[in-house]
CSV table of C-alpha atoms and ligand atoms in Angstrom, one decimal:
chain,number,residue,atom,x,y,z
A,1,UNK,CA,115.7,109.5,116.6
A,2,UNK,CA,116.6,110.5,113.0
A,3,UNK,CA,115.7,108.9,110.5
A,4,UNK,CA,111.9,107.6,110.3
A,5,UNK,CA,109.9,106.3,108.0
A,6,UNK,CA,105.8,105.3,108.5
A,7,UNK,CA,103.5,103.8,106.2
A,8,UNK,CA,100.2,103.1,106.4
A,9,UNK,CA,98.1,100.8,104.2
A,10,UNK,CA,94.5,102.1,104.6
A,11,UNK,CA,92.2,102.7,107.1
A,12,UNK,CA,88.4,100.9,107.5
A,13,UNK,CA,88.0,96.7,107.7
A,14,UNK,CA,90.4,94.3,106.5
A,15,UNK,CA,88.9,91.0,106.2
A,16,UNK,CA,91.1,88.0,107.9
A,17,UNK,CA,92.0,86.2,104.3
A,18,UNK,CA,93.6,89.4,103.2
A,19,UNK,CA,95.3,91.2,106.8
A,20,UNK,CA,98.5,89.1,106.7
A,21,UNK,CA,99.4,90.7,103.0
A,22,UNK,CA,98.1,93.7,103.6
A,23,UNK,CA,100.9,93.7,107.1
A,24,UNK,CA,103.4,92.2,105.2
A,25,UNK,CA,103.2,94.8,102.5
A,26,UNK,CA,103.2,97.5,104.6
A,27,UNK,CA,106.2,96.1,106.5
A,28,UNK,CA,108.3,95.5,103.1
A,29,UNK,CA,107.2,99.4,101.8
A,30,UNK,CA,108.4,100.8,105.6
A,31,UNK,CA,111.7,98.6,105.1
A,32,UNK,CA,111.8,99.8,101.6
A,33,UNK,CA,111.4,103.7,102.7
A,34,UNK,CA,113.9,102.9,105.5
A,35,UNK,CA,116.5,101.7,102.9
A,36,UNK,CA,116.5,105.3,101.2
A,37,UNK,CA,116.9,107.1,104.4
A,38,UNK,CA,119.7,105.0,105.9
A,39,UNK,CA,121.0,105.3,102.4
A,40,UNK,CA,121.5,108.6,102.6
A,41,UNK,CA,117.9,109.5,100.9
A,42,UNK,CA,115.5,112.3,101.4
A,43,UNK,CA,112.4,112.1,103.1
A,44,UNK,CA,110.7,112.9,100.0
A,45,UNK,CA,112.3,110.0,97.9
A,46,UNK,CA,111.8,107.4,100.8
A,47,UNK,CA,108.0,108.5,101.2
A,48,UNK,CA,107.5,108.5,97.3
A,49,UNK,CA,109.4,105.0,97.3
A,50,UNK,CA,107.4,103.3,100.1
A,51,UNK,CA,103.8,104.4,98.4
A,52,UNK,CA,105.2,103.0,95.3
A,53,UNK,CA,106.0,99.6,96.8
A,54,UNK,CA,102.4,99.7,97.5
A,55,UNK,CA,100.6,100.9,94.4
A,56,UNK,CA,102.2,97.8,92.7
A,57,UNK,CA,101.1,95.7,95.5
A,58,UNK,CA,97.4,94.0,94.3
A,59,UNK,CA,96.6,93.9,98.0
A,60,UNK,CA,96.1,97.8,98.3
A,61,UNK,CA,93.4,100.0,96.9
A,62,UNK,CA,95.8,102.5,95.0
A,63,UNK,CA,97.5,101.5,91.4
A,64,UNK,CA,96.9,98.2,90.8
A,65,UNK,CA,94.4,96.8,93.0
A,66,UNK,CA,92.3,100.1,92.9
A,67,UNK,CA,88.3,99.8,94.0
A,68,UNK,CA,86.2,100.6,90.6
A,69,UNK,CA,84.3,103.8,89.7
A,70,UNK,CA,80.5,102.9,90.1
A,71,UNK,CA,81.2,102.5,85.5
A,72,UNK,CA,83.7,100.2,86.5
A,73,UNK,CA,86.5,102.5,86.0
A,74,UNK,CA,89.8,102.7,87.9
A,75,UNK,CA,90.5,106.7,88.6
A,76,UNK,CA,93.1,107.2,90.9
A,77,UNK,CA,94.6,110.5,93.2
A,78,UNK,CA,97.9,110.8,94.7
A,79,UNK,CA,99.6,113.4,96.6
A,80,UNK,CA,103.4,114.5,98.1
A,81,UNK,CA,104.3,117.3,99.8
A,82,UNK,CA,107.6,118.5,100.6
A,83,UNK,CA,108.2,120.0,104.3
A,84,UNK,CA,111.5,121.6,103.3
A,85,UNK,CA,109.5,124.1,100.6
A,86,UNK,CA,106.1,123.4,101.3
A,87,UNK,CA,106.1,122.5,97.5
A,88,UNK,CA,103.5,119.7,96.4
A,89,UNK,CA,102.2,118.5,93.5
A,90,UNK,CA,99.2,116.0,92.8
A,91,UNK,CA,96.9,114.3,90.5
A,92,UNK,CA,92.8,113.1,90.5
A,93,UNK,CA,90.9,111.3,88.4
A,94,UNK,CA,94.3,110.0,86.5
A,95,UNK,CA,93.3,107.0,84.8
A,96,UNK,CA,95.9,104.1,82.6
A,97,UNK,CA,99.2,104.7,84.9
A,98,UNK,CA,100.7,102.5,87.2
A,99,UNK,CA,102.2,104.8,89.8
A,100,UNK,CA,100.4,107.8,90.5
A,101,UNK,CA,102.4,108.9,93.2
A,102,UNK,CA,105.7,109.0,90.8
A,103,UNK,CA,103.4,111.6,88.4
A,104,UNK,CA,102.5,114.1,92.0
A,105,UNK,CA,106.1,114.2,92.4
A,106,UNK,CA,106.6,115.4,88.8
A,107,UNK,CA,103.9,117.8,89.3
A,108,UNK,CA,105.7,119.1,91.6
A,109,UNK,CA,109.1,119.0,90.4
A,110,UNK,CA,108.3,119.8,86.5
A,111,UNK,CA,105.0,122.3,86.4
A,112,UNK,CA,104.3,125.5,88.3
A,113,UNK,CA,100.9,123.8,89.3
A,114,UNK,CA,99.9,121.9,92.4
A,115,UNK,CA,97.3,119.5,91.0
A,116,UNK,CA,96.5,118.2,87.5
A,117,UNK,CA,93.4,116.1,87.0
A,118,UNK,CA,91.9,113.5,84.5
A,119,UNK,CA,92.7,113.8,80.9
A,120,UNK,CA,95.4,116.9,81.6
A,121,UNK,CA,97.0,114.5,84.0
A,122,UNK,CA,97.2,111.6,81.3
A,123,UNK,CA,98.7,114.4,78.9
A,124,UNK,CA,101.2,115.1,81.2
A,125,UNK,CA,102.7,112.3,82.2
A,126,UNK,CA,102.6,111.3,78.2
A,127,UNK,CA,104.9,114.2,77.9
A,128,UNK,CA,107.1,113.2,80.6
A,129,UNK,CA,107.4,109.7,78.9
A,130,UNK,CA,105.7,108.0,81.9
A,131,UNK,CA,104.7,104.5,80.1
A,132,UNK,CA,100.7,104.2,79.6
A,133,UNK,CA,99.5,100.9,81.0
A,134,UNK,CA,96.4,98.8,79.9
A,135,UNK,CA,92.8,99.8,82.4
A,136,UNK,CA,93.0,96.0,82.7
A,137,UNK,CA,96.8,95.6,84.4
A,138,UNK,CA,95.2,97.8,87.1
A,139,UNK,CA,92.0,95.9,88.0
A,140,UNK,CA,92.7,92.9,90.2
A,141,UNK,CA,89.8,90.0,90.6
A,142,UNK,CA,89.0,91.2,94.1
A,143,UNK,CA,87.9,94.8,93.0
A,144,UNK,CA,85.7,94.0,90.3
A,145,UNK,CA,83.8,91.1,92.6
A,146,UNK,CA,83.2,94.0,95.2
A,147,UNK,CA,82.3,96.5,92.3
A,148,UNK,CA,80.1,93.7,91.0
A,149,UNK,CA,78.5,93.2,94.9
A,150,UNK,CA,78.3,96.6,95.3
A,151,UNK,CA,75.6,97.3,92.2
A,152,UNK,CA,73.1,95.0,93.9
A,153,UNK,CA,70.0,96.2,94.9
A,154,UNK,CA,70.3,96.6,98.7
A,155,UNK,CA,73.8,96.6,98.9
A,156,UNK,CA,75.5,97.6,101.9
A,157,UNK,CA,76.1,101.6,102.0
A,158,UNK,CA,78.8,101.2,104.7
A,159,UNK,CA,80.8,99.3,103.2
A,160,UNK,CA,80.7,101.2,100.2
A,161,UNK,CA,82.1,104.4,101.9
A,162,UNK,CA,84.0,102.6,104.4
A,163,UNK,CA,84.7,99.1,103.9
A,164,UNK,CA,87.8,96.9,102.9
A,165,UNK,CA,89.6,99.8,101.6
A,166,UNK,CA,93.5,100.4,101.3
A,167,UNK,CA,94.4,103.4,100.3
A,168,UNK,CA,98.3,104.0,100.9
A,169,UNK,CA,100.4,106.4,102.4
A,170,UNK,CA,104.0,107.8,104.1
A,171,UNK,CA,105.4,109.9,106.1
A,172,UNK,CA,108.9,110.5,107.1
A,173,UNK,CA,112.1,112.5,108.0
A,174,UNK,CA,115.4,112.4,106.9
A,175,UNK,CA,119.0,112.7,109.1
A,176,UNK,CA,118.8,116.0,107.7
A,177,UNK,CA,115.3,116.7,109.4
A,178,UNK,CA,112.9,117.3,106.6
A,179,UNK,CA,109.8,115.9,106.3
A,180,UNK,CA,107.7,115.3,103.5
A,181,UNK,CA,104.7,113.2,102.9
A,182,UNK,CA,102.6,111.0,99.9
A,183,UNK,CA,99.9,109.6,99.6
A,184,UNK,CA,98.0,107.4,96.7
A,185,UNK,CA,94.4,106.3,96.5
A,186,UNK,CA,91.8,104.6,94.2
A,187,UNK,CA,89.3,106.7,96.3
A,188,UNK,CA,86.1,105.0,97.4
A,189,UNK,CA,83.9,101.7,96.3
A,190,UNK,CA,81.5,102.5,93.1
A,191,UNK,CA,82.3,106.6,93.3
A,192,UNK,CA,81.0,108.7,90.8
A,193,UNK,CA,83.0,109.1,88.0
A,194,UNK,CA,85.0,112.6,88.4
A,195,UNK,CA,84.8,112.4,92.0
A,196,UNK,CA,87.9,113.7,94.0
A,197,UNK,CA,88.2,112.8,97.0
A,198,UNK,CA,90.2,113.9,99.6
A,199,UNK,CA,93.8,112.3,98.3
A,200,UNK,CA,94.6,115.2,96.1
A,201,UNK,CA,94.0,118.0,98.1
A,202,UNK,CA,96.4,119.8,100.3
A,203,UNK,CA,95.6,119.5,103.8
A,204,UNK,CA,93.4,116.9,103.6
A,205,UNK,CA,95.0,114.1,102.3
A,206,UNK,CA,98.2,115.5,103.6
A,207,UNK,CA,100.7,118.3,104.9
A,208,UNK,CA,104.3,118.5,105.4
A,209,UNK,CA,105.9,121.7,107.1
A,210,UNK,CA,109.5,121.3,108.5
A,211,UNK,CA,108.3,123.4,110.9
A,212,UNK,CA,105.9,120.8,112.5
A,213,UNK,CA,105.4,117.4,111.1
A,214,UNK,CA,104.0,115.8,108.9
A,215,UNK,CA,100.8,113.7,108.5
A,216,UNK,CA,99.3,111.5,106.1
A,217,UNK,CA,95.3,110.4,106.3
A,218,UNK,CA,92.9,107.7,105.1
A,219,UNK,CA,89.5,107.2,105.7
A,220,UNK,CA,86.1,108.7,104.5
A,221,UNK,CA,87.1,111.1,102.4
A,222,UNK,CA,84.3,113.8,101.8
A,223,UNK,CA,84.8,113.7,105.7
A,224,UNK,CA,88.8,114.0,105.8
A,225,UNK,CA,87.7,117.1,103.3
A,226,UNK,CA,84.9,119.1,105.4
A,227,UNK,CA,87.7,118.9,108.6
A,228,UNK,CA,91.2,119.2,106.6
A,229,UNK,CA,92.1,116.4,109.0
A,230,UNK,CA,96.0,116.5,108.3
A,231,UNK,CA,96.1,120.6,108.7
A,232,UNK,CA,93.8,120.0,111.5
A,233,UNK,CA,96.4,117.5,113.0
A,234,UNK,CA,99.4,120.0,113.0
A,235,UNK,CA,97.2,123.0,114.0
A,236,UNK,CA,97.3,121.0,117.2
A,237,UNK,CA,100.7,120.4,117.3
A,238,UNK,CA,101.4,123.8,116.7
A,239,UNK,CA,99.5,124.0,119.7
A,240,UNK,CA,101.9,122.2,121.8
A,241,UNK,CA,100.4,119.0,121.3
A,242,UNK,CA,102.4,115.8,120.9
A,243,UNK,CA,101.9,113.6,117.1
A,244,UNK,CA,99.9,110.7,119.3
A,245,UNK,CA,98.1,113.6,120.9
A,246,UNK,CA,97.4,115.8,118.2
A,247,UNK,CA,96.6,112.5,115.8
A,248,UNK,CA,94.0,111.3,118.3
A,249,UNK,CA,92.3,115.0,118.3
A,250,UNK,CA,91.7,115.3,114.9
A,251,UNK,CA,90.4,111.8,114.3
A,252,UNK,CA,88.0,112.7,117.2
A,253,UNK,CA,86.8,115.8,116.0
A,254,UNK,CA,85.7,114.2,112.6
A,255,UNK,CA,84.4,111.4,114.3
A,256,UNK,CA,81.9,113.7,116.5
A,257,UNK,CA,81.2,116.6,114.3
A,258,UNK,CA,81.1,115.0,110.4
A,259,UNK,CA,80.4,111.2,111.8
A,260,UNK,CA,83.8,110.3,109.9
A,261,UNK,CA,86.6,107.4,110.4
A,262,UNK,CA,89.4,107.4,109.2
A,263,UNK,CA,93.4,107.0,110.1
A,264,UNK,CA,96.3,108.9,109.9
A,265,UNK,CA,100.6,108.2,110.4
A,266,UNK,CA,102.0,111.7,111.9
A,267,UNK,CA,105.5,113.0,112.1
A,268,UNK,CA,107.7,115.8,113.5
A,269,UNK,CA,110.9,117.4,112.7
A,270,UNK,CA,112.3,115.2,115.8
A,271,UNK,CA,111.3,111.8,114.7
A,272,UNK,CA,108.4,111.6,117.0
A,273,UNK,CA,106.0,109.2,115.3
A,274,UNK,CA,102.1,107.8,115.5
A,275,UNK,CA,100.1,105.9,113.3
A,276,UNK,CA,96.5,106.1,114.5
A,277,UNK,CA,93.4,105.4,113.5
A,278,UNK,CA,88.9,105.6,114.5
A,279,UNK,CA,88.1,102.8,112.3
A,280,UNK,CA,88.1,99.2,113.1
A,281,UNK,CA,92.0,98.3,111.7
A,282,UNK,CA,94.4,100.1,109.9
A,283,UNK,CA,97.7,98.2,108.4
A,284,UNK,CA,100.7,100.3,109.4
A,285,UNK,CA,104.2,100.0,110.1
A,286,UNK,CA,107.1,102.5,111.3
A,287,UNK,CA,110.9,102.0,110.5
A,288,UNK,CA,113.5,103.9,113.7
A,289,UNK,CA,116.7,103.0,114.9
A,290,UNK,CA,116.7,99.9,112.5
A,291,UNK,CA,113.8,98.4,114.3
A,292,UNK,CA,110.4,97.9,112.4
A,293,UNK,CA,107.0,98.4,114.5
A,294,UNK,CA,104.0,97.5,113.1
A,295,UNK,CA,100.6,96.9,114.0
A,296,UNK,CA,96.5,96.2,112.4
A,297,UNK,CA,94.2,96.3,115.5
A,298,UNK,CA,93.6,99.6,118.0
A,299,UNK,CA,96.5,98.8,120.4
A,300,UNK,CA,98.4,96.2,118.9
A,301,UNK,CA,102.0,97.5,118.6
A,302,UNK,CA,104.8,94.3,117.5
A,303,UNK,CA,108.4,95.3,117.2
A,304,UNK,CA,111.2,93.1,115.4
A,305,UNK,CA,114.8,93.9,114.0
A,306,UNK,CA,114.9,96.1,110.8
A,307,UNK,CA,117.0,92.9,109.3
A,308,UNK,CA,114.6,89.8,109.9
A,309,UNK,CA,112.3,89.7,106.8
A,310,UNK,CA,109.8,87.4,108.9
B,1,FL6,C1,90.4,104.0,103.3
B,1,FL6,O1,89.9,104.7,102.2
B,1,FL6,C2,90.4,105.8,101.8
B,1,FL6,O2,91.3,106.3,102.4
B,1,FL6,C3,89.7,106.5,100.7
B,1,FL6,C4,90.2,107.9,100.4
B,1,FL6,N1,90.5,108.7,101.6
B,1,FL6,C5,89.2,108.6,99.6
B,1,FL6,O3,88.1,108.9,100.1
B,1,FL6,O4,89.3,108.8,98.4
């Protein structure tokens, strides 16, 4: 069963021009992620690797490609945990870099902190010689013309909290059966600036305990926050429930008590996997026993080899 990797590439609507890259990067990140483990990796490097492949990827809302703060602004949150220590570090509001995923792992390995934010953040990684990258190298076409839509008088408030968004994530566990999770967000459409959403903060964005699973989430994310959906997850599998099982409850219970949607890949120490989600689609993909699953709508679940790169 050992090892697994699973990705997801954000939950809410992806619109038909834009759902074959948005599969076909989260099928090269999973591959990517897969690559470490088979390689000998830790879960924490192949989870850290797979978000990265998908900051850099235009098509996702985290890095480059980020949705706008309502100023036009691209502040972005990231988190990993480690299941091994239950160590994690994280960043919000981090502005000008091109991996924010990379700088929550050096949070984590580097400070005695579990979050930095904003301006701290951007000193930070300038001490840890992490290049600073133009605002502009980060905003792709796409996200200023929904910033630009989403100023209008009478614009749509659902698809500002819930729309075409992409935020990235991973989960996974290594031959040696740690898990360890990330996750990497430009947050929501036109947010406030200084908002933090739910990316950032332990047990909401994500968890990782070797001694239950671990879980990733996207989705609404002042929802995600009032339910800690990914502690909420492993509550339940602490409570004998399986990762579909237990992924399927907490998405319910935000749905019905906070009105939220949202999606979440889950893991346990046995390579068990899900990737499930409450809103419309959400791009995933899982790498086990060199064979890559993947899906976008509820229910679709498409196998091929690990190798074939169609
Ligand atoms: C699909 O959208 C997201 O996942 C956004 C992210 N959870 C946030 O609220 O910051």
């Amino acid at each position: 069963m050992l090892p697994v990797v699973v990705v997801h590439g954000g939950a809410g609507h992806i619109p038909k021009e834009r759902s074959k890259n948005s599969m076909s990067g989260v099928c090269s990140a999973t591959r990517a992620g897969y690559a470490v483990l088979k390689g000998g990796g830790s879960s924490m490097d192949a989870v850290v690797e797979a978000v990265t492949q998908l900051e850099n990827n235009p098509s996702f809302n985290a890095g480059c490609g980020s949705v706008l703060t309502v100023k036009g602004d691209v502040e972005m949150d990231a988190i990993v945990m480690d299941g091994k220590t239950l160590g994690s570090g994280a960043v919000s509001a981090v502005r000008n870099i091109a991996n924010p995923v990379q700088l929550a792992r050096l949070v984590m390995d580097k400070t005695s902190h579990a979050c930095l934010t904003a301006e701290g953040a951007s000193q930070f990684a300038r001490s840890m010689g992490v290049p600073e990258v133009p605002q502009e190298s980060l905003i792709t076409e796409y996200a200023r013309m929904r910033w630009k839509k989403n100023l209008a008088p009478g614009a749509n408030p659902v698809e500002c909290q819930m729309g075409k968004m992409g935020t990235v994530g991973a989960v996974a566990v290594d031959s040696e059966g740690n898990v360890a999770c990330a996750t990497s967000t430009g947050g929501i459409l036109n947010k406030m600036e200084g908002r933090v959403g739910d990316t950032p903060c332990i047990g909401c964005g994500g968890y990782a305990d070797n001694q239950t699973g671990a879980v990733s989430t996207t989705g609404h994310g002042e929802a995600i926050m009032k339910v800690t959906l990914a502690r909420l997850i492993l509550f339940h599998m602490e409570q004998g429930q399986s990762v579909e099982a237990a992924s399927d409850l907490g998405l319910a219970y935000m749905k019905s008590r906070v009105e939220g949607l949202g999606g979440v890949v889950t893991v346990d120490p046995q390579g068990n996997w899900a990737a499930r989600f409450s809103s419309l689609q959400m791009a995933w993909a899982a790498a086990q026993k060199d064979t890559l699953h993947y899906g976008l709508y509820c229910g679709e679940h498409f196998t091929q080899s690990i190798e074939d790169p169609n």
